[in-house]
PDB file of C-alpha atoms in Angstrom:
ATOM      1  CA  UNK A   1     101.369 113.496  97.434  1.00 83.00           C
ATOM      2  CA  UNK A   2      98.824 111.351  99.541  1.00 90.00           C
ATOM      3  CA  UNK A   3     100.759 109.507 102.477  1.00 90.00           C
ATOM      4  CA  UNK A   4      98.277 108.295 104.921  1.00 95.00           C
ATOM      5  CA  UNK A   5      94.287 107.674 104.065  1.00 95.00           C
ATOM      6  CA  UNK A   6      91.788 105.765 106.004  1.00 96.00           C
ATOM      7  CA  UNK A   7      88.520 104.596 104.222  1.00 96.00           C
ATOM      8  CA  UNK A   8      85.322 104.238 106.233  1.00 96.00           C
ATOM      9  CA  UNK A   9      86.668 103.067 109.858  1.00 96.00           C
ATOM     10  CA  UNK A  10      84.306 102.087 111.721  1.00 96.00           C
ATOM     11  CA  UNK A  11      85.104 100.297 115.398  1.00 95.00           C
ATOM     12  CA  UNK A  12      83.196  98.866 118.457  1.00 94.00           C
ATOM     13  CA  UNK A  13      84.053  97.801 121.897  1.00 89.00           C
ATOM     14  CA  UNK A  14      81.357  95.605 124.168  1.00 86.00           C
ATOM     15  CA  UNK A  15      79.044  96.261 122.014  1.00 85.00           C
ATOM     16  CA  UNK A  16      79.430 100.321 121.693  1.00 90.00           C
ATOM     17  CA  UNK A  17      80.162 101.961 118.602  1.00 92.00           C
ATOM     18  CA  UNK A  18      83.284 103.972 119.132  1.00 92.00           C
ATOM     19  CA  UNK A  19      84.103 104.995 115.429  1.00 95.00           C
ATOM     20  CA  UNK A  20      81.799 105.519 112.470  1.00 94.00           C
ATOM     21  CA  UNK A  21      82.467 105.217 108.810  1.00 95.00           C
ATOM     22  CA  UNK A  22      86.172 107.637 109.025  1.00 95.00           C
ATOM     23  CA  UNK A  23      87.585 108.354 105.903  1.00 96.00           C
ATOM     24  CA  UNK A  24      90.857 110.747 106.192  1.00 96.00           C
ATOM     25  CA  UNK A  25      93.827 111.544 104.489  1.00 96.00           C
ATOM     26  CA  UNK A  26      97.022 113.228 105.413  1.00 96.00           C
ATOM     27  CA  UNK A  27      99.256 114.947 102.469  1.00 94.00           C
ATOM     28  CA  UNK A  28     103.345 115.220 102.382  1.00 91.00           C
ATOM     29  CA  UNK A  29     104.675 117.623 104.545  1.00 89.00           C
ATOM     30  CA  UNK A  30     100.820 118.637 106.026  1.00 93.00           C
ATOM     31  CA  UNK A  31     100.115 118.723 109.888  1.00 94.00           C
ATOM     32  CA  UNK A  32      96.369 117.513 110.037  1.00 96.00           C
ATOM     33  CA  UNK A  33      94.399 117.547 113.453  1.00 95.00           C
ATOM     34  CA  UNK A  34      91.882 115.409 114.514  1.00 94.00           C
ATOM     35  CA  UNK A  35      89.640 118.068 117.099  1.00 92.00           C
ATOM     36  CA  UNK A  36      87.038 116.469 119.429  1.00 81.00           C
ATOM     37  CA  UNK A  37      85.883 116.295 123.275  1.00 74.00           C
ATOM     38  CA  UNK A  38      86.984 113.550 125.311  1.00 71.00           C
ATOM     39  CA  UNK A  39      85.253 110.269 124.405  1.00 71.00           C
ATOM     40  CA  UNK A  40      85.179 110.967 120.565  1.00 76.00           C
ATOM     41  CA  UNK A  41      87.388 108.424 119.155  1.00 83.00           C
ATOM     42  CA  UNK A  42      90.491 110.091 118.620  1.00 87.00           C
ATOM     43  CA  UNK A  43      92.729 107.887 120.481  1.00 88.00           C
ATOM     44  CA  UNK A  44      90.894 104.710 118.912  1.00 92.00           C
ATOM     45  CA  UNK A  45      91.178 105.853 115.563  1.00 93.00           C
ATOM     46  CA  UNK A  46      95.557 106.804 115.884  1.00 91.00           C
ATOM     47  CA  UNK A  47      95.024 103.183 117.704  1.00 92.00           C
ATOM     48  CA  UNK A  48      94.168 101.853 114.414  1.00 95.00           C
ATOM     49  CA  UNK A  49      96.321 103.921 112.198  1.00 94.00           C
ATOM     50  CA  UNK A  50      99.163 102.785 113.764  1.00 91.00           C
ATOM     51  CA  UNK A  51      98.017  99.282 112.958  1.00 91.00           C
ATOM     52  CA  UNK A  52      97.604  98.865 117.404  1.00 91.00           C
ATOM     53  CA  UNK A  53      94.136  97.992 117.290  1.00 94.00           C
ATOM     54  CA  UNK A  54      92.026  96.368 114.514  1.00 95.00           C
ATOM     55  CA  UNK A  55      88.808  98.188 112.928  1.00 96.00           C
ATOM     56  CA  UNK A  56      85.421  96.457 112.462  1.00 96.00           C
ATOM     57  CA  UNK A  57      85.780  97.544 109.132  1.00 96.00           C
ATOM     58  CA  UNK A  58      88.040  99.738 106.604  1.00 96.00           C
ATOM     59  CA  UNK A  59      91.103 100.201 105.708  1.00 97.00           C
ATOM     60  CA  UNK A  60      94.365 102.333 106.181  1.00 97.00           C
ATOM     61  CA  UNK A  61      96.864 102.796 103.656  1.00 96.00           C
ATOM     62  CA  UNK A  62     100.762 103.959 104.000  1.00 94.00           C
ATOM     63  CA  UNK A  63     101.879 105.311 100.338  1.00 92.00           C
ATOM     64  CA  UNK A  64      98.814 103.259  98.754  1.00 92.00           C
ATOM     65  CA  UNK A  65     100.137  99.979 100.772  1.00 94.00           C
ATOM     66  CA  UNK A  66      97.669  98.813 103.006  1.00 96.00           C
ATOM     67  CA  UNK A  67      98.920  98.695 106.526  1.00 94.00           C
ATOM     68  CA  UNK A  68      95.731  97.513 108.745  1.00 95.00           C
ATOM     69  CA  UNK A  69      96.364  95.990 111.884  1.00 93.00           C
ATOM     70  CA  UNK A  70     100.512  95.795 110.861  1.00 92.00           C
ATOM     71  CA  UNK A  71     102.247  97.903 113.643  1.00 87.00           C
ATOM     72  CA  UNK A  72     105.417  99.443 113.346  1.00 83.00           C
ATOM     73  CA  UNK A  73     104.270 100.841 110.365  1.00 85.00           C
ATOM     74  CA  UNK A  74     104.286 103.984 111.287  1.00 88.00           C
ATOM     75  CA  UNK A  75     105.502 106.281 114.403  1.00 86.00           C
ATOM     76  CA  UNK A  76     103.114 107.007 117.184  1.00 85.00           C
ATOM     77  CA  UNK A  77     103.523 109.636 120.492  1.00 86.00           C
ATOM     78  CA  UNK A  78     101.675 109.499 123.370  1.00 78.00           C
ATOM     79  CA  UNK A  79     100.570 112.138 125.838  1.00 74.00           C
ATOM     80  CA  UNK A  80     103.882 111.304 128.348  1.00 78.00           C
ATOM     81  CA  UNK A  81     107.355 111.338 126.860  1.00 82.00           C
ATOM     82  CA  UNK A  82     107.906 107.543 127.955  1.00 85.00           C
ATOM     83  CA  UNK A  83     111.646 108.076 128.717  1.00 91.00           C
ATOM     84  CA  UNK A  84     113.612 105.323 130.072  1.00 93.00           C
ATOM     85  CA  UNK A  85     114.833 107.018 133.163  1.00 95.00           C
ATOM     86  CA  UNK A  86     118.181 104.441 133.784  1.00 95.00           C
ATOM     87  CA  UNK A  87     119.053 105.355 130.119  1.00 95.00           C
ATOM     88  CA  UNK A  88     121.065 107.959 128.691  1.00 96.00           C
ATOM     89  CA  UNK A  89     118.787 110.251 126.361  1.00 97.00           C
ATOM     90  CA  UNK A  90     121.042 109.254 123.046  1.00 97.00           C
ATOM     91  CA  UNK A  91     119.952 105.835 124.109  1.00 96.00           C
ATOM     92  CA  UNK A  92     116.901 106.731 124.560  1.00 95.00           C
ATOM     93  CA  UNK A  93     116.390 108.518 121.509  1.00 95.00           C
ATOM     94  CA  UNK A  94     118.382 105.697 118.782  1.00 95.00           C
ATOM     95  CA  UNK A  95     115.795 102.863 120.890  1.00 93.00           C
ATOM     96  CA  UNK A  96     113.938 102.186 117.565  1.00 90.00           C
ATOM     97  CA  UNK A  97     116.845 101.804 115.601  1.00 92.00           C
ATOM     98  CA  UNK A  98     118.194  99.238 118.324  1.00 94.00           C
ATOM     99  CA  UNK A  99     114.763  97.517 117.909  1.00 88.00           C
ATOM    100  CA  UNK A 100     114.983  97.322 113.959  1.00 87.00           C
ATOM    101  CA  UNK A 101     118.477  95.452 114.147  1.00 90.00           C
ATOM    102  CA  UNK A 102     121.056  98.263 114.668  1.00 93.00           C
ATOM    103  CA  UNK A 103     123.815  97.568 116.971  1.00 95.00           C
ATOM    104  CA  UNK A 104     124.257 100.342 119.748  1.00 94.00           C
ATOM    105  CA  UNK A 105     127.502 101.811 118.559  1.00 95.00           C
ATOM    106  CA  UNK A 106     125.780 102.276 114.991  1.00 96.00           C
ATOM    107  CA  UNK A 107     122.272 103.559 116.199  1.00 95.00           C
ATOM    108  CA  UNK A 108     123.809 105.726 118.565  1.00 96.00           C
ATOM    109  CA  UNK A 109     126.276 107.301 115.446  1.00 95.00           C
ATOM    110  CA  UNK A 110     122.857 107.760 113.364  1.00 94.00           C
ATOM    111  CA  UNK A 111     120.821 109.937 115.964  1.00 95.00           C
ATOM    112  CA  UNK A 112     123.939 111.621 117.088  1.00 95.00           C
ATOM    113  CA  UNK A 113     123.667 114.735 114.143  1.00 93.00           C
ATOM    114  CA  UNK A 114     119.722 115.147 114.878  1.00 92.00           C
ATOM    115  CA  UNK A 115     120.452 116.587 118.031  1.00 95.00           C
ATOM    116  CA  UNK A 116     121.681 119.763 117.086  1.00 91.00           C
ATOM    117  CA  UNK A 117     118.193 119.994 114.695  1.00 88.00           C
ATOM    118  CA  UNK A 118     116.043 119.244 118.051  1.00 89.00           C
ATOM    119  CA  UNK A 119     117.810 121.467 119.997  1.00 89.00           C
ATOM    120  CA  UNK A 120     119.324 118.675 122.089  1.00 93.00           C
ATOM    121  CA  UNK A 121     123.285 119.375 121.252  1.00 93.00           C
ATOM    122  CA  UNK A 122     124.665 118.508 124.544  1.00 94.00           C
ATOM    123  CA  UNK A 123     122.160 116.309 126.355  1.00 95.00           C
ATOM    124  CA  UNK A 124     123.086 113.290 124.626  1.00 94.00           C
ATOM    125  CA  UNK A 125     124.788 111.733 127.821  1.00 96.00           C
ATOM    126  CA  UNK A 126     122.422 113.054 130.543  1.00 96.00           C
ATOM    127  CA  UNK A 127     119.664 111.195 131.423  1.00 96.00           C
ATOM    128  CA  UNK A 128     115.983 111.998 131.412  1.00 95.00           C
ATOM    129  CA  UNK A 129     115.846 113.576 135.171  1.00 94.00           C
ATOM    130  CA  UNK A 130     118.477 115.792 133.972  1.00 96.00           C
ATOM    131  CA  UNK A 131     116.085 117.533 131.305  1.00 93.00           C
ATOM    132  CA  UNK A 132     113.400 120.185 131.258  1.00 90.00           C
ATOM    133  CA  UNK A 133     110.030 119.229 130.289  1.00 86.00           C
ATOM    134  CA  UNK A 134     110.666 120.831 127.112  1.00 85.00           C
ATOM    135  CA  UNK A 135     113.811 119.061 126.384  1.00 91.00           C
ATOM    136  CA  UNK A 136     112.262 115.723 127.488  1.00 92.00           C
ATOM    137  CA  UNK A 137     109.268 116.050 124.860  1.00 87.00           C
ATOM    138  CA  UNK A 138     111.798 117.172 122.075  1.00 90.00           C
ATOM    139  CA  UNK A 139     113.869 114.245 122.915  1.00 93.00           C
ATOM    140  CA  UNK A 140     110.951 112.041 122.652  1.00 91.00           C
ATOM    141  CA  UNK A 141     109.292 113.776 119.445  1.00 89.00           C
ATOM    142  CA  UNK A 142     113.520 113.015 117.997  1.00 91.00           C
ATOM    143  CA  UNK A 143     112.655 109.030 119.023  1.00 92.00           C
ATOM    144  CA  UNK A 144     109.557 109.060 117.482  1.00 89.00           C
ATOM    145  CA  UNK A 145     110.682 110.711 114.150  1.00 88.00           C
ATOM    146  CA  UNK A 146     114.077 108.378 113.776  1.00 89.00           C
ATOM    147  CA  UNK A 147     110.885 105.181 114.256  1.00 83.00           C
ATOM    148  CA  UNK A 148     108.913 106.825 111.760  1.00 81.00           C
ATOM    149  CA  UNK A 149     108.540 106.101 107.593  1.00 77.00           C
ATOM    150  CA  UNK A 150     107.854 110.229 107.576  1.00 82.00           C
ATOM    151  CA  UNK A 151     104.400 110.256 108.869  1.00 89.00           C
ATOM    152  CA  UNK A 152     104.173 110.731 113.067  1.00 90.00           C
ATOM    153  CA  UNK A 153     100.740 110.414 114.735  1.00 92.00           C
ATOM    154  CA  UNK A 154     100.994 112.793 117.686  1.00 91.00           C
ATOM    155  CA  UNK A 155      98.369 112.302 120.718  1.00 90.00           C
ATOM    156  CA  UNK A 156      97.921 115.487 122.553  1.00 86.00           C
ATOM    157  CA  UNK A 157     101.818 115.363 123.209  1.00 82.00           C
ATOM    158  CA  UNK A 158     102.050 119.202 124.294  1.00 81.00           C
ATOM    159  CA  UNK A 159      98.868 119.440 126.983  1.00 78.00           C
ATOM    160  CA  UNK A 160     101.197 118.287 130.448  1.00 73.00           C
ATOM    161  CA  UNK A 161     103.704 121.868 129.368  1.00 77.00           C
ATOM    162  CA  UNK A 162     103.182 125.193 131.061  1.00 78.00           C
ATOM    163  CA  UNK A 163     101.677 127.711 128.933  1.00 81.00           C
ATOM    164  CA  UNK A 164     105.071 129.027 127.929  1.00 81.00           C
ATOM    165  CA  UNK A 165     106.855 126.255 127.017  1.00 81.00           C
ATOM    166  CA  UNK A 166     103.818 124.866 125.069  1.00 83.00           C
ATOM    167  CA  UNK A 167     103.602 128.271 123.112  1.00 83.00           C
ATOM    168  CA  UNK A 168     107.571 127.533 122.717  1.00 83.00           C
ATOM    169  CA  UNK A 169     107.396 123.911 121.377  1.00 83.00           C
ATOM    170  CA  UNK A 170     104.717 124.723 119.237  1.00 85.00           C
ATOM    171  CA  UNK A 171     106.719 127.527 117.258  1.00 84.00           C
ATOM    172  CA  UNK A 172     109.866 124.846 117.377  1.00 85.00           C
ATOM    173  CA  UNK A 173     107.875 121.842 116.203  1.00 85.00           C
ATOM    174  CA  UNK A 174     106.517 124.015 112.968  1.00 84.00           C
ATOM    175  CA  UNK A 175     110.351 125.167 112.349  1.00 84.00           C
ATOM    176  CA  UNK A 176     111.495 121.683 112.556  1.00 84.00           C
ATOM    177  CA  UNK A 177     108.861 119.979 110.361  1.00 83.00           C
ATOM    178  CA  UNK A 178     109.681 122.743 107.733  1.00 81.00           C
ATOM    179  CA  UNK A 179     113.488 121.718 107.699  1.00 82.00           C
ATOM    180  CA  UNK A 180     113.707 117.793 108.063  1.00 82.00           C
ATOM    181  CA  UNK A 181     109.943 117.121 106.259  1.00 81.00           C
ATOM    182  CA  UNK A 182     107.892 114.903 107.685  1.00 84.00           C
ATOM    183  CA  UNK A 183     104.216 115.050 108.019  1.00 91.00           C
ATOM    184  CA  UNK A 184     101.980 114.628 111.116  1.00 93.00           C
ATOM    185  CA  UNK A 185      98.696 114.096 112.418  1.00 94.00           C
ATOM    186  CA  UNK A 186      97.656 115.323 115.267  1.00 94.00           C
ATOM    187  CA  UNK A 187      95.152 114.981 118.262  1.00 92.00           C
ATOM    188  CA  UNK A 188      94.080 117.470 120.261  1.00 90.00           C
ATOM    189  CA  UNK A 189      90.985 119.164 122.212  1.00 86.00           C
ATOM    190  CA  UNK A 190      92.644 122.240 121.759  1.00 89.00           C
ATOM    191  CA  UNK A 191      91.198 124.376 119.237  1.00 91.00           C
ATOM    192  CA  UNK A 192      93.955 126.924 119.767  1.00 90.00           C
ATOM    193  CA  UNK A 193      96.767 124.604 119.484  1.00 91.00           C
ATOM    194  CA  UNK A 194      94.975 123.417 116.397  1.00 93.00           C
ATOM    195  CA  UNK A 195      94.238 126.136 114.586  1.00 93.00           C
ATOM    196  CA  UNK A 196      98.005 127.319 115.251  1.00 90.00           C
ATOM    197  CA  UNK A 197      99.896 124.296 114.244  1.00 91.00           C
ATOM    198  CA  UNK A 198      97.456 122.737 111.005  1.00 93.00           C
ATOM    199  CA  UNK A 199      97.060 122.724 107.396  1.00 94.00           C
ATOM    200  CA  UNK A 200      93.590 120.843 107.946  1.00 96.00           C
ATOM    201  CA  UNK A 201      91.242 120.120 110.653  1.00 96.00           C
ATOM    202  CA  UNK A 202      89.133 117.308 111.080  1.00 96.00           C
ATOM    203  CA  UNK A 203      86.075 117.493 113.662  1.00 93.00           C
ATOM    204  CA  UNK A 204      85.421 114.717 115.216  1.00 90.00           C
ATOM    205  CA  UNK A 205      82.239 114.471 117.468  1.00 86.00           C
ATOM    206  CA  UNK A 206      79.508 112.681 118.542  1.00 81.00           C
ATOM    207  CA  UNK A 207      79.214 109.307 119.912  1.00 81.00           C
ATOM    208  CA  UNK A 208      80.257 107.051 117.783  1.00 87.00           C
ATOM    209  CA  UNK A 209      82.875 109.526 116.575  1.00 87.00           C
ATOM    210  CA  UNK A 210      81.948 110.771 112.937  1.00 91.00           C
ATOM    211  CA  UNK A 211      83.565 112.833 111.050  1.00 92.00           C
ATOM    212  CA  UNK A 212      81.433 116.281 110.492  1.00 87.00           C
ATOM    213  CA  UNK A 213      83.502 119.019 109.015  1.00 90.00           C
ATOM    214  CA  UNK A 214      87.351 119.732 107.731  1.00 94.00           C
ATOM    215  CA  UNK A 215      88.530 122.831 108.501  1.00 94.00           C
ATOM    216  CA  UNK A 216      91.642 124.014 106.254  1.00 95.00           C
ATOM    217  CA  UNK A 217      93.430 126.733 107.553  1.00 93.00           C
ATOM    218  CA  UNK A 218      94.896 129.077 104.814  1.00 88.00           C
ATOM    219  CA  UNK A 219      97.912 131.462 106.553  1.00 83.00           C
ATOM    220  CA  UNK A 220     101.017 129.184 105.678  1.00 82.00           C
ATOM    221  CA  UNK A 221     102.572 128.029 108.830  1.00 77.00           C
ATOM    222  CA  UNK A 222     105.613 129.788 108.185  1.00 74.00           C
ATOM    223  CA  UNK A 223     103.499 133.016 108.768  1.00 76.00           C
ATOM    224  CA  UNK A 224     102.136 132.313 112.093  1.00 76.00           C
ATOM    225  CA  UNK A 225     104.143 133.817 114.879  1.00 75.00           C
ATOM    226  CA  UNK A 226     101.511 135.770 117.246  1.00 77.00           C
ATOM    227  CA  UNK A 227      98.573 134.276 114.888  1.00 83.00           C
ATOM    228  CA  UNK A 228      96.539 133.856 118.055  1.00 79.00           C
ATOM    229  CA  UNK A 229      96.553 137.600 118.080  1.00 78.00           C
ATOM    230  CA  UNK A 230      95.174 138.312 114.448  1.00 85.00           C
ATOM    231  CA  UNK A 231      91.021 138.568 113.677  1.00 87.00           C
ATOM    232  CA  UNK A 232      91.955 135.231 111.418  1.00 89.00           C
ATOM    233  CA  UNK A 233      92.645 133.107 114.317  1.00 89.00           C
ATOM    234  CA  UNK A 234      89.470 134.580 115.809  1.00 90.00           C
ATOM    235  CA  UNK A 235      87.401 133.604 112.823  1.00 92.00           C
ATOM    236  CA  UNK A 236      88.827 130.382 112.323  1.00 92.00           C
ATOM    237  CA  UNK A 237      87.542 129.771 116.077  1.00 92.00           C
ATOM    238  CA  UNK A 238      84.165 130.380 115.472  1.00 92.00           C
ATOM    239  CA  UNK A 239      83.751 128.467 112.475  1.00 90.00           C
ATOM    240  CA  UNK A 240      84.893 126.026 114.848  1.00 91.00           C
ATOM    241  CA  UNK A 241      81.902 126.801 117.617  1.00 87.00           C
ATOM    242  CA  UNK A 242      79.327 126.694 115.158  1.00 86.00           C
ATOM    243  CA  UNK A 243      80.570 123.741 113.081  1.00 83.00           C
ATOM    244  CA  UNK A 244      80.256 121.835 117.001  1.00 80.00           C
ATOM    245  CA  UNK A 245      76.777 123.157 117.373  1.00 77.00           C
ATOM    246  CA  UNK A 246      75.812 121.763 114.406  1.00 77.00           C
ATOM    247  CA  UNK A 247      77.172 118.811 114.805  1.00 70.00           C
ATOM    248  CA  UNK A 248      75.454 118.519 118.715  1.00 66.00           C
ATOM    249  CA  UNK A 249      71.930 120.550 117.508  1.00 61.00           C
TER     250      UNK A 249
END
């Protein structure tokens, strides 16, 4: 089932075209990246699907309902974890259910049993200084999902991790969309973390920021542990390189 579709974005800024004519959708369940180069559009265009910014033109639609320019529509994660630092991390975490209505006692009792899911069982009293990195971006990625109406948009969240705790988020994130269901979209300049994590790829490049090839990646995400490893990955990399040379050439 179709959850999230733009149709023909298009957006400028002082007179420069940063987005041309995007048209994407995003299925139930599906992690779908959005790869480009810096300078691309990708932050403009989760801008606008979280209803942040307003498009020249086009339209985004939530479960056929069309959400343009209506924030808090839909769940959105920047690059930095955002903590509040003189908060508790439960506090933290139940913040958009404090900002919807829900009294402290009540949010808190909601986000409480999603800890143990994240991988957070014990932290809920500590406060952000007191967590790893990794514990500070699942505690953030647990806020974002308890804001969200099951779709996430996800901007480069995992590039400020080491190598190995990136590599270990990434196989935790895929575990834990497979047992709570929601469905994400991603952006990233990463072509490894993309091709690890997605169902489908979206290219975006050029300037204005087009969209010039999907990419849908066929080993089921359940099957991926060491995929970097396998010719697949390999192949699915250069499709990448020459789908960007074409697009450039």
């Amino acid at each position: 089932m179709e959850l999230l579709r733009t149709e023909r974005i298009s957006k400028s800024y002082q007179g420069r075209q940063i987005l041309r004519d995007i048209s994407i959708h995003l299925e139930e369940g599906e992690l779908v990246s959005l790869l480009g180069l810096s300078g691309s559009g990708k932050t403009t265009l989760l801008n606008i699907m979280s209803g942040l910014v307003m498009p020249d033109s086009g339209r985004v639609f939530l479960s056929g309902n069309d959400i343009t320019g209506k924030p808090g529509q839909i769940s959105y994660m920047l690059q930095k974890d955002l903590l509040l630092e003189h908060k508790r991390v439960i506090d933290n975490v139940a913040l958009p259910l404090v900002i919807r209505g829900m009294k402290r006692e009540e949010a808190r009792a909601k986000a409480d049993p999603y800890f143990r899911q994240f991988d957070l069982e014990g932290t809920q009293m500590l406060y952000p200084a007191q967590m790893s990195g990794g514990m500070r971006q699942r505690a953030a990625l647990l806020r974002t999902y308890l804001g969200s109406n099951g779709v996430i948009l996800l901007d480069e969240p995992f590039s400020a991790l080491d190598m190995i705790t990136r590599g270990q988020i990434h196989t935790w994130y895929m575990d834990i969309m497979q047992k709570i269901g929601f469905s994400t979209i991603l952006i990233t300049h990463d072509a490894d973390e993309a091709i690890l994590l997605s169902d489908r790829i979206y290219l975006l490049t050029g300037s204005p920021g087009e969209i010039h090839h999907e990419l849908r990646i066929g080993t089921p995400r359940k099957d991926r542990r060491d995929f970097n490893l396998q010719p697949e990955f390999v192949r699915y990399k250069r499709q990448i390189r020459d789908a960007l040379e074409q697009a450039s050439g």
